[in-house]
Coordinates of N, CA and C in Angstrom, one line a residue:
X45 N 32.3 65.6 -21.0 CA 32.0 65.4 -19.6 C 33.3 65.0 -18.9
X46 N 33.5 65.5 -17.7 CA 34.7 65.1 -17.0 C 34.5 63.7 -16.4
X47 N 35.6 62.9 -16.3 CA 35.5 61.5 -15.9 C 34.8 61.4 -14.6
X48 N 35.1 62.3 -13.6 CA 34.6 62.1 -12.3 C 33.1 62.3 -12.3
X49 N 32.5 63.0 -13.3 CA 31.1 63.3 -13.4 C 30.3 62.0 -13.7
X50 N 30.9 60.9 -14.1 CA 30.2 59.7 -14.4 C 29.9 58.9 -13.1
X51 N 30.5 59.2 -12.0 CA 30.4 58.4 -10.8 C 28.9 58.4 -10.3
X52 N 28.2 59.5 -10.2 CA 26.8 59.5 -9.7 C 25.9 58.6 -10.6
X53 N 26.1 58.7 -11.9 CA 25.3 57.9 -12.8 C 25.6 56.4 -12.6
X54 N 26.9 56.1 -12.5 CA 27.2 54.6 -12.2 C 26.6 54.1 -11.0
X55 N 26.6 54.9 -9.9 CA 26.0 54.5 -8.6 C 24.5 54.2 -8.8
X56 N 23.8 55.1 -9.5 CA 22.4 54.9 -9.7 C 22.1 53.7 -10.5
X57 N 22.9 53.4 -11.5 CA 22.7 52.2 -12.4 C 22.9 50.9 -11.5
X58 N 23.9 50.9 -10.7 CA 24.2 49.7 -9.9 C 23.1 49.5 -8.9
X59 N 22.6 50.6 -8.3 CA 21.5 50.5 -7.3 C 20.2 49.9 -8.0
X60 N 20.0 50.4 -9.2 CA 18.8 49.9 -9.9 C 18.9 48.4 -10.2
X61 N 20.1 47.9 -10.4 CA 20.3 46.5 -10.7 C 20.2 45.6 -9.5
X62 N 20.5 46.1 -8.4 CA 20.4 45.3 -7.1 C 19.1 45.5 -6.4
X63 N 18.2 46.3 -6.8 CA 17.0 46.5 -6.1 C 16.1 45.3 -6.3
X64 N 15.3 44.9 -5.2 CA 14.5 43.7 -5.3 C 13.4 43.9 -6.4
X65 N 13.1 42.8 -7.1 CA 12.1 42.8 -8.1 C 10.8 42.4 -7.5
X66 N 9.7 43.2 -7.6 CA 8.4 42.8 -7.0 C 7.9 41.5 -7.6
X67 N 7.3 40.7 -6.7 CA 6.7 39.4 -7.2 C 5.6 39.7 -8.2
X68 N 5.5 38.8 -9.2 CA 4.4 39.0 -10.2 C 3.2 38.3 -9.6
X69 N 2.0 39.0 -10.0 CA 0.8 38.4 -9.6 C 0.6 37.2 -10.5
X70 N -0.1 36.1 -10.0 CA -0.4 34.9 -10.7 C -0.6 33.8 -9.8
X71 N -1.0 32.6 -10.4 CA -1.3 31.4 -9.6 C 0.0 30.9 -8.9
X72 N -0.2 30.4 -7.7 CA 0.9 29.7 -7.0 C 1.2 28.4 -7.6
X73 N 2.4 27.9 -7.4 CA 2.7 26.6 -7.9 C 2.0 25.5 -7.1
X74 N 1.5 24.5 -7.7 CA 0.8 23.4 -7.0 C 0.4 22.3 -8.0
X75 N -0.5 21.4 -7.6 CA -0.9 20.3 -8.5 C -1.5 20.9 -9.7
X76 N -1.3 20.2 -10.8 CA -1.9 20.6 -12.1 C -3.4 20.6 -12.0
X77 N -4.1 21.4 -12.8 CA -5.6 21.4 -12.7 C -6.1 20.1 -13.0
X78 N -7.1 19.7 -12.2 CA -7.8 18.4 -12.4 C -7.2 17.3 -11.6
X79 N -6.0 17.5 -10.9 CA -5.4 16.4 -10.1 C -5.9 16.6 -8.7
X80 N -5.9 15.5 -7.9 CA -6.3 15.5 -6.5 C -5.1 15.0 -5.7
X81 N -4.8 15.8 -4.7 CA -3.6 15.5 -3.8 C -4.0 14.2 -3.0
X82 N -2.9 13.4 -2.7 CA -3.1 12.2 -1.9 C -3.6 12.6 -0.5
X83 N -4.5 11.8 0.1 CA -5.0 12.1 1.4 C -3.9 12.0 2.4
X84 N -4.0 12.9 3.4 CA -3.0 12.9 4.5 C -3.4 11.9 5.6
X85 N -2.7 10.8 5.9 CA -3.1 9.8 6.8 C -2.1 9.8 8.0
X86 N -2.7 9.4 9.1 CA -1.9 9.2 10.3 C -1.6 7.7 10.6
X87 N -0.7 7.5 11.5 CA -0.5 6.1 11.8 C -1.8 5.5 12.4
X88 N -2.1 4.2 12.0 CA -3.3 3.6 12.5 C -3.3 3.5 14.0
X89 N -4.5 3.6 14.6 CA -4.6 3.4 16.0 C -4.4 2.0 16.4
X90 N -4.6 1.6 17.7 CA -4.4 0.2 18.1 C -5.4 -0.6 17.3
X91 N -4.9 -1.8 16.8 CA -5.8 -2.6 16.0 C -7.1 -3.0 16.7
X92 N -8.2 -3.0 15.9 CA -9.5 -3.4 16.5 C -10.0 -4.7 15.8
X93 N -10.7 -5.5 16.6 CA -11.2 -6.7 16.0 C -12.5 -6.4 15.2
X94 N -12.6 -7.0 14.0 CA -13.8 -6.8 13.2 C -14.4 -8.2 12.8
X95 N -15.7 -8.2 12.5 CA -16.3 -9.4 12.1 C -17.4 -9.2 11.0
X96 N -17.5 -10.1 10.1 CA -18.5 -10.0 9.0 C -19.1 -11.4 8.9
X97 N -20.4 -11.4 8.6 CA -21.1 -12.6 8.4 C -21.8 -12.5 7.0
X98 N -21.5 -13.5 6.2 CA -22.0 -13.5 4.8 C -23.5 -14.0 4.8
X99 N -24.2 -13.8 3.8 CA -25.6 -14.3 3.7 C -25.6 -15.8 3.5
X100 N -24.5 -16.4 3.3 CA -24.4 -17.8 3.1 C -23.9 -18.6 4.3
X101 N -23.7 -17.8 5.4 CA -23.4 -18.4 6.7 C -21.9 -18.4 7.1
X102 N -21.0 -17.8 6.3 CA -19.6 -17.8 6.6 C -19.3 -16.7 7.6
X103 N -18.4 -16.9 8.5 CA -17.9 -15.9 9.5 C -16.5 -15.5 9.2
X104 N -16.2 -14.2 9.0 CA -14.9 -13.7 8.7 C -14.5 -12.7 9.8
X105 N -13.4 -13.0 10.5 CA -13.0 -12.1 11.5 C -11.5 -11.7 11.3
X106 N -11.1 -10.5 11.8 CA -9.8 -10.0 11.6 C -9.5 -8.9 12.5
X107 N -8.2 -8.6 12.8 CA -7.7 -7.4 13.4 C -7.4 -6.4 12.4
X108 N -7.8 -5.2 12.5 CA -7.5 -4.2 11.5 C -6.7 -3.0 12.2
X109 N -5.5 -2.8 11.7 CA -4.7 -3.7 10.8 C -4.0 -4.8 11.7
X110 N -3.5 -5.8 11.1 CA -2.7 -6.9 11.8 C -1.3 -6.4 11.9
X111 N -0.7 -6.6 13.0 CA 0.7 -6.2 13.2 C 1.7 -7.0 12.3
X112 N 2.7 -6.3 11.8 CA 3.7 -7.0 11.0 C 4.5 -8.0 11.8
X113 N 4.4 -8.0 13.1 CA 5.1 -9.0 14.0 C 4.2 -10.2 14.2
X114 N 3.0 -10.2 13.7 CA 2.1 -11.4 13.9 C 2.7 -12.6 13.2
X115 N 2.7 -13.7 13.9 CA 3.3 -15.0 13.4 C 2.8 -15.3 12.0
X116 N 1.6 -15.0 11.6 CA 1.1 -15.3 10.3 C 1.7 -14.5 9.2
X117 N 2.4 -13.4 9.5 CA 3.0 -12.6 8.5 C 4.5 -12.4 8.7
X118 N 5.0 -12.9 9.8 CA 6.4 -12.7 10.1 C 7.4 -13.0 9.0
X119 N 7.2 -14.2 8.4 CA 8.1 -14.6 7.3 C 7.9 -13.8 6.1
X120 N 6.7 -13.3 5.8 CA 6.4 -12.5 4.7 C 7.0 -11.1 4.9
X121 N 6.9 -10.6 6.1 CA 7.5 -9.3 6.4 C 9.0 -9.3 6.3
X122 N 9.6 -10.4 6.8 CA 11.1 -10.6 6.7 C 11.5 -10.6 5.3
X123 N 10.8 -11.3 4.4 CA 11.1 -11.3 3.0 C 11.0 -9.9 2.4
X124 N 10.0 -9.2 2.7 CA 9.8 -7.8 2.2 C 11.0 -7.0 2.5
X125 N 11.5 -7.1 3.8 CA 12.6 -6.3 4.2 C 13.9 -6.7 3.4
X126 N 14.0 -8.0 3.3 CA 15.2 -8.6 2.6 C 15.2 -8.1 1.1
X127 N 14.0 -8.1 0.5 CA 13.9 -7.7 -0.9 C 14.0 -6.2 -1.1
X128 N 14.0 -5.4 0.0 CA 14.1 -4.0 -0.1 C 12.8 -3.3 -0.6
X129 N 11.7 -4.0 -0.4 CA 10.4 -3.5 -0.9 C 9.8 -2.4 0.1
X130 N 8.9 -1.6 -0.4 CA 8.3 -0.6 0.4 C 7.4 -1.2 1.5
X131 N 7.2 -0.6 2.6 CA 6.3 -1.2 3.7 C 4.9 -1.3 3.2
X132 N 4.2 -2.2 3.8 CA 2.8 -2.4 3.5 C 2.0 -2.6 4.8
X133 N 0.7 -2.6 4.7 CA -0.1 -2.9 5.9 C -0.7 -4.3 5.7
X134 N -0.8 -5.0 6.8 CA -1.3 -6.4 6.7 C -2.7 -6.6 7.3
X135 N -3.4 -7.6 6.9 CA -4.7 -8.0 7.5 C -4.8 -9.5 7.4
X136 N -4.8 -10.1 8.5 CA -5.0 -11.6 8.6 C -6.4 -11.9 9.0
X137 N -7.1 -12.6 8.1 CA -8.5 -12.9 8.3 C -8.7 -14.4 8.6
X138 N -9.5 -14.6 9.6 CA -9.8 -16.0 10.0 C -11.2 -16.3 9.3
X139 N -11.2 -17.2 8.4 CA -12.5 -17.5 7.7 C -13.0 -18.8 8.1
X140 N -14.2 -18.8 8.7 CA -14.9 -20.0 9.2 C -16.1 -20.2 8.4
X141 N -16.0 -21.2 7.5 CA -17.1 -21.5 6.6 C -17.8 -22.8 7.0
X142 N -17.7 -23.1 8.3 CA -18.3 -24.4 8.9 C -19.8 -24.5 8.6
X143 N -20.5 -23.3 8.7 CA -21.9 -23.3 8.5 C -22.3 -22.7 7.1
X144 N -21.3 -22.5 6.3 CA -21.5 -21.9 5.0 C -22.1 -22.9 4.0
X145 N -22.8 -22.3 3.0 CA -23.5 -23.1 2.0 C -22.8 -23.1 0.7
X146 N -21.9 -22.1 0.5 CA -21.1 -22.0 -0.7 C -19.7 -21.7 -0.4
X147 N -18.7 -21.9 -1.2 CA -17.3 -21.6 -0.9 C -17.1 -20.1 -0.8
X148 N -16.1 -19.7 0.0 CA -15.8 -18.3 0.1 C -14.5 -18.0 -0.6
X149 N -14.4 -17.0 -1.4 CA -13.1 -16.5 -2.0 C -12.9 -15.1 -1.6
X150 N -12.1 -15.0 -0.5 CA -11.9 -13.6 0.1 C -11.1 -12.7 -0.9
X151 N -11.9 -12.0 -1.6 CA -11.3 -11.1 -2.7 C -10.5 -9.9 -2.1
X152 N -11.2 -9.2 -1.2 CA -10.5 -8.0 -0.6 C -11.3 -7.6 0.6
X153 N -10.6 -6.7 1.4 CA -11.3 -5.9 2.5 C -10.9 -4.5 2.3
X154 N -11.9 -3.6 2.3 CA -11.7 -2.2 2.1 C -12.1 -1.4 3.3
X155 N -11.4 -0.4 3.6 CA -11.7 0.5 4.8 C -11.8 1.9 4.3
X156 N -12.7 2.7 4.9 CA -12.9 4.1 4.5 C -12.7 5.0 5.7
X157 N -12.0 6.2 5.5 CA -11.9 7.2 6.5 C -13.0 8.2 6.4
X158 N -13.0 9.2 7.3 CA -14.1 10.1 7.4 C -14.1 11.0 6.1
X159 N -13.0 11.1 5.4 CA -13.0 11.9 4.2 C -13.5 11.1 2.9
X160 N -13.8 9.8 3.1 CA -14.3 9.0 2.0 C -13.2 8.3 1.3
X161 N -11.9 8.4 1.7 CA -10.8 7.7 1.0 C -10.9 6.2 1.3
X162 N -10.6 5.5 0.3 CA -10.7 4.0 0.4 C -9.3 3.4 0.4
X163 N -9.1 2.5 1.3 CA -7.8 1.8 1.5 C -8.1 0.3 1.4
X164 N -7.5 -0.4 0.3 CA -7.9 -1.7 0.0 C -6.8 -2.8 0.3
X165 N -7.2 -3.8 1.0 CA -6.4 -5.0 1.3 C -6.8 -6.1 0.3
X166 N -5.8 -6.6 -0.4 CA -6.0 -7.8 -1.3 C -5.0 -8.9 -1.1
X167 N -5.0 -9.9 -1.8 CA -4.2 -11.1 -1.5 C -2.7 -10.7 -1.4
X168 N -2.1 -11.1 -0.3 CA -0.6 -10.8 -0.1 C 0.2 -11.4 -1.2
X169 N -0.3 -12.5 -1.8 CA 0.5 -13.1 -2.9 C 0.8 -12.2 -4.0
X170 N -0.1 -11.2 -4.3 CA 0.2 -10.2 -5.3 C 1.4 -9.4 -5.0
X171 N 1.4 -9.0 -3.7 CA 2.6 -8.1 -3.2 C 3.9 -8.9 -3.3
X172 N 3.8 -10.2 -2.8 CA 5.0 -11.0 -2.8 C 5.6 -11.2 -4.3
X173 N 4.6 -11.4 -5.2 CA 5.1 -11.5 -6.6 C 5.8 -10.2 -7.1
X174 N 5.3 -9.1 -6.7 CA 5.9 -7.8 -7.1 C 7.3 -7.6 -6.5
X175 N 7.5 -8.2 -5.3 CA 8.8 -8.0 -4.6 C 9.9 -8.8 -5.2
X176 N 9.5 -10.0 -5.7 CA 10.6 -10.9 -6.1 C 11.4 -10.4 -7.3
X177 N 12.6 -11.0 -7.5 CA 13.5 -10.6 -8.6 C 13.0 -11.1 -9.9
X178 N 13.2 -10.4 -11.0 CA 12.9 -10.8 -12.3 C 14.1 -10.5 -13.2
X179 N 14.1 -11.3 -14.3 CA 15.2 -11.2 -15.2 C 14.9 -10.1 -16.2
X180 N 15.7 -9.0 -16.3 CA 15.3 -7.8 -17.0 C 15.8 -7.9 -18.4
X181 N 15.4 -6.9 -19.2 CA 15.7 -6.8 -20.6 C 17.2 -6.6 -20.8
X182 N 17.9 -6.1 -19.8 CA 19.4 -5.8 -20.0 C 20.2 -7.1 -19.5
X183 N 19.5 -8.2 -19.5 CA 20.2 -9.5 -19.2 C 20.8 -9.5 -17.8
X184 N 20.0 -9.0 -16.8 CA 20.4 -9.0 -15.4 C 19.2 -9.2 -14.6
X185 N 19.4 -9.5 -13.3 CA 18.4 -9.7 -12.3 C 18.1 -8.4 -11.6
X186 N 16.8 -8.1 -11.5 CA 16.5 -6.9 -10.7 C 15.3 -7.1 -9.8
X187 N 15.3 -6.4 -8.7 CA 14.2 -6.5 -7.7 C 13.1 -5.7 -8.2
X188 N 12.0 -5.8 -7.4 CA 10.8 -5.0 -7.8 C 11.0 -3.5 -7.8
X189 N 11.9 -3.0 -7.0 CA 12.2 -1.6 -7.0 C 13.2 -1.1 -8.0
X190 N 13.6 -2.1 -8.9 CA 14.6 -1.7 -9.9 C 16.0 -1.9 -9.6
X191 N 16.3 -2.2 -8.4 CA 17.7 -2.4 -8.0 C 18.3 -3.7 -8.5
X192 N 19.6 -3.7 -8.9 CA 20.2 -4.9 -9.4 C 20.6 -5.9 -8.3
X193 N 20.6 -7.2 -8.7 CA 21.0 -8.2 -7.7 C 21.7 -9.3 -8.5
X194 N 22.8 -9.9 -7.9 CA 23.5 -10.9 -8.6 C 22.7 -12.2 -8.8
X195 N 23.1 -13.0 -9.7 CA 22.4 -14.2 -10.0 C 22.2 -15.2 -8.9
X196 N 23.2 -15.4 -8.0 CA 23.1 -16.3 -6.9 C 22.0 -15.8 -5.9
X197 N 22.1 -14.5 -5.6 CA 21.2 -13.9 -4.6 C 19.8 -13.9 -5.2
X198 N 19.7 -13.6 -6.5 CA 18.4 -13.6 -7.1 C 17.7 -15.0 -7.1
X199 N 18.5 -16.1 -7.3 CA 18.0 -17.4 -7.2 C 17.4 -17.7 -5.9
X200 N 18.2 -17.4 -4.8 CA 17.7 -17.6 -3.5 C 16.4 -16.9 -3.2
X201 N 16.4 -15.6 -3.5 CA 15.2 -14.8 -3.3 C 14.0 -15.3 -4.1
X202 N 14.3 -15.7 -5.3 CA 13.2 -16.2 -6.2 C 12.6 -17.4 -5.6
X203 N 13.4 -18.4 -5.1 CA 12.8 -19.6 -4.5 C 12.0 -19.2 -3.2
X204 N 12.5 -18.3 -2.4 CA 11.8 -17.9 -1.2 C 10.5 -17.3 -1.6
X205 N 10.5 -16.4 -2.6 CA 9.3 -15.7 -3.0 C 8.2 -16.7 -3.6
X206 N 8.7 -17.7 -4.3 CA 7.8 -18.7 -4.9 C 7.2 -19.5 -3.7
X207 N 7.9 -19.9 -2.7 CA 7.4 -20.6 -1.6 C 6.3 -19.8 -0.8
X208 N 6.6 -18.5 -0.6 CA 5.6 -17.7 0.1 C 4.4 -17.4 -0.7
X209 N 4.6 -17.2 -2.0 CA 3.5 -17.0 -2.9 C 2.6 -18.2 -3.0
X210 N 3.2 -19.4 -3.1 CA 2.4 -20.6 -3.2 C 1.6 -20.8 -1.9
X211 N 2.2 -20.5 -0.7 CA 1.5 -20.7 0.5 C 0.4 -19.7 0.8
X212 N 0.3 -18.6 0.0 CA -0.7 -17.6 0.3 C -1.6 -17.3 -0.9
X213 N -1.4 -17.9 -2.0 CA -2.1 -17.6 -3.2 C -3.6 -18.0 -3.2
X214 N -3.9 -19.1 -2.4 CA -5.2 -19.6 -2.4 C -6.1 -18.8 -1.3
X215 N -7.1 -18.1 -1.7 CA -7.9 -17.4 -0.8 C -9.3 -18.0 -0.7
X216 N -9.5 -19.2 -1.3 CA -10.8 -19.9 -1.3 C -10.9 -20.8 -0.1
X217 N -12.1 -20.7 0.6 CA -12.4 -21.6 1.7 C -13.7 -22.4 1.3
X218 N -13.5 -23.7 1.2 CA -14.6 -24.6 0.8 C -15.7 -24.6 1.9
X219 N -16.8 -25.1 1.5 CA -17.9 -25.4 2.5 C -17.5 -26.3 3.6
X220 N -17.8 -25.9 4.8 CA -17.4 -26.6 6.0 C -15.9 -26.5 6.4
X221 N -15.2 -25.6 5.7 CA -13.8 -25.4 5.9 C -13.5 -24.2 6.8
X222 N -12.3 -24.2 7.3 CA -11.8 -23.0 8.1 C -10.3 -22.8 7.6
X223 N -10.0 -21.6 7.5 CA -8.6 -21.3 7.1 C -8.3 -19.8 7.4
X224 N -7.0 -19.5 7.3 CA -6.5 -18.2 7.5 C -6.1 -17.6 6.2
X225 N -6.5 -16.4 5.9 CA -6.1 -15.7 4.6 C -5.4 -14.4 4.9
X226 N -4.2 -14.2 4.3 CA -3.4 -13.0 4.6 C -3.6 -12.0 3.4
X227 N -4.0 -10.8 3.7 CA -4.1 -9.7 2.8 C -3.1 -8.6 3.1
X228 N -2.9 -7.8 2.1 CA -2.0 -6.7 2.3 C -2.5 -5.4 1.5
X229 N -2.1 -4.3 2.0 CA -2.5 -3.0 1.4 C -1.1 -2.3 1.1
X230 N -1.0 -1.7 0.0 CA 0.2 -0.9 -0.3 C 0.2 0.5 0.4
X231 N -0.9 0.8 1.1 CA -1.0 2.0 1.9 C -0.4 1.6 3.3
X232 N 0.9 2.0 3.5 CA 1.5 1.6 4.7 C 1.1 2.5 5.9
X233 N 0.6 3.7 5.6 CA 0.1 4.6 6.6 C -1.5 4.7 6.5
X234 N -2.1 4.1 7.4 CA -3.6 4.0 7.4 C -4.2 5.2 8.3
X235 N -5.4 5.5 8.1 CA -6.0 6.6 8.9 C -6.1 6.2 10.3
X236 N -6.3 7.2 11.2 CA -6.4 6.9 12.6 C -7.7 6.3 13.0
X237 N -8.7 6.4 12.1 CA -10.0 5.8 12.4 C -10.7 5.4 11.1
X238 N -11.6 4.4 11.2 CA -12.3 3.9 10.1 C -13.8 4.2 10.3
X239 N -14.5 4.7 9.3 CA -15.9 4.9 9.4 C -16.7 3.8 8.8
X240 N -16.1 3.0 7.9 CA -16.7 1.9 7.3 C -15.7 0.8 6.9
X241 N -16.1 -0.4 7.0 CA -15.3 -1.5 6.6 C -16.1 -2.5 5.8
X242 N -15.7 -2.9 4.6 CA -16.5 -3.8 3.8 C -15.6 -5.0 3.4
X243 N -16.2 -6.1 3.3 CA -15.5 -7.4 2.9 C -16.1 -7.8 1.6
X244 N -15.3 -8.3 0.7 CA -15.8 -8.9 -0.6 C -15.4 -10.4 -0.6
X245 N -16.3 -11.2 -0.1 CA -16.0 -12.6 0.1 C -16.3 -13.5 -1.1
X246 N -16.8 -12.9 -2.2 CA -17.1 -13.8 -3.3 C -16.7 -13.1 -4.6
X247 N -15.7 -12.2 -4.5 CA -15.3 -11.5 -5.7 C -15.7 -10.0 -5.6
X248 N -15.5 -9.3 -6.6 CA -15.7 -7.8 -6.6 C -17.2 -7.4 -6.6
X249 N -18.1 -8.3 -6.9 CA -19.5 -8.0 -7.1 C -20.3 -8.0 -5.8
X250 N -19.8 -8.6 -4.8 CA -20.6 -8.7 -3.5 C -19.8 -8.1 -2.4
X251 N -20.5 -7.2 -1.7 CA -19.9 -6.5 -0.5 C -20.7 -6.8 0.7
X252 N -20.0 -7.1 1.8 CA -20.6 -7.4 3.1 C -20.0 -6.4 4.1
X253 N -20.9 -5.8 4.9 CA -20.4 -4.9 5.9 C -19.8 -5.6 7.1
X254 N -18.6 -5.1 7.6 CA -18.0 -5.6 8.8 C -18.2 -4.6 9.9
X255 N -18.3 -5.1 11.1 CA -18.5 -4.3 12.3 C -17.5 -4.6 13.3
X256 N -17.2 -3.7 14.2 CA -16.3 -4.0 15.4 C -16.9 -5.2 16.2
X257 N -16.0 -6.2 16.5 CA -16.5 -7.4 17.2 C -16.7 -7.2 18.6
X258 N -16.1 -6.1 19.2 CA -16.3 -5.9 20.6 C -17.5 -4.9 20.9

């Protein structure tokens, strides 16, 4: 075969190599079978006042959610930012047990959106504990997010975390007592509306419905 007769064949081969390959039929990439995608939430609307009355006479009221600029959480929020922790949502509950017959231990407040997704607020002391520095296995101090911090800074942050934790760890209100309890949710983005709000004032076994106060 003459050399120049190879040119048409070479052109055909190159064309076949650069031609687009049809997509294969098959399942699209996505969550593995059996997994559920996280719900899509919007920023919460303007806070609304809620109130719940226990069967023992305690009154529990709160803004849902409470602004991070609220004086009751300002120091906690400042520490969270300083510690480099992820944002949270706050709920500051006023617990009036003046007419109560048993102590109240505000275990949690849970809210539900129209899709049935549950967003839970529990003691902010738990969040503070997770934000503080700890001495790691590699003989160094690390924050809750895993970032390294020198010993001097760790000591300062540890003392601040201990103070905030101690001030907020008690969620019990005795008979005839009144106090403020700060809760937090790791869900920083709450739904635009709530269809149900429940309070657990005596631990996880008892639920009391809360309703808009206005």
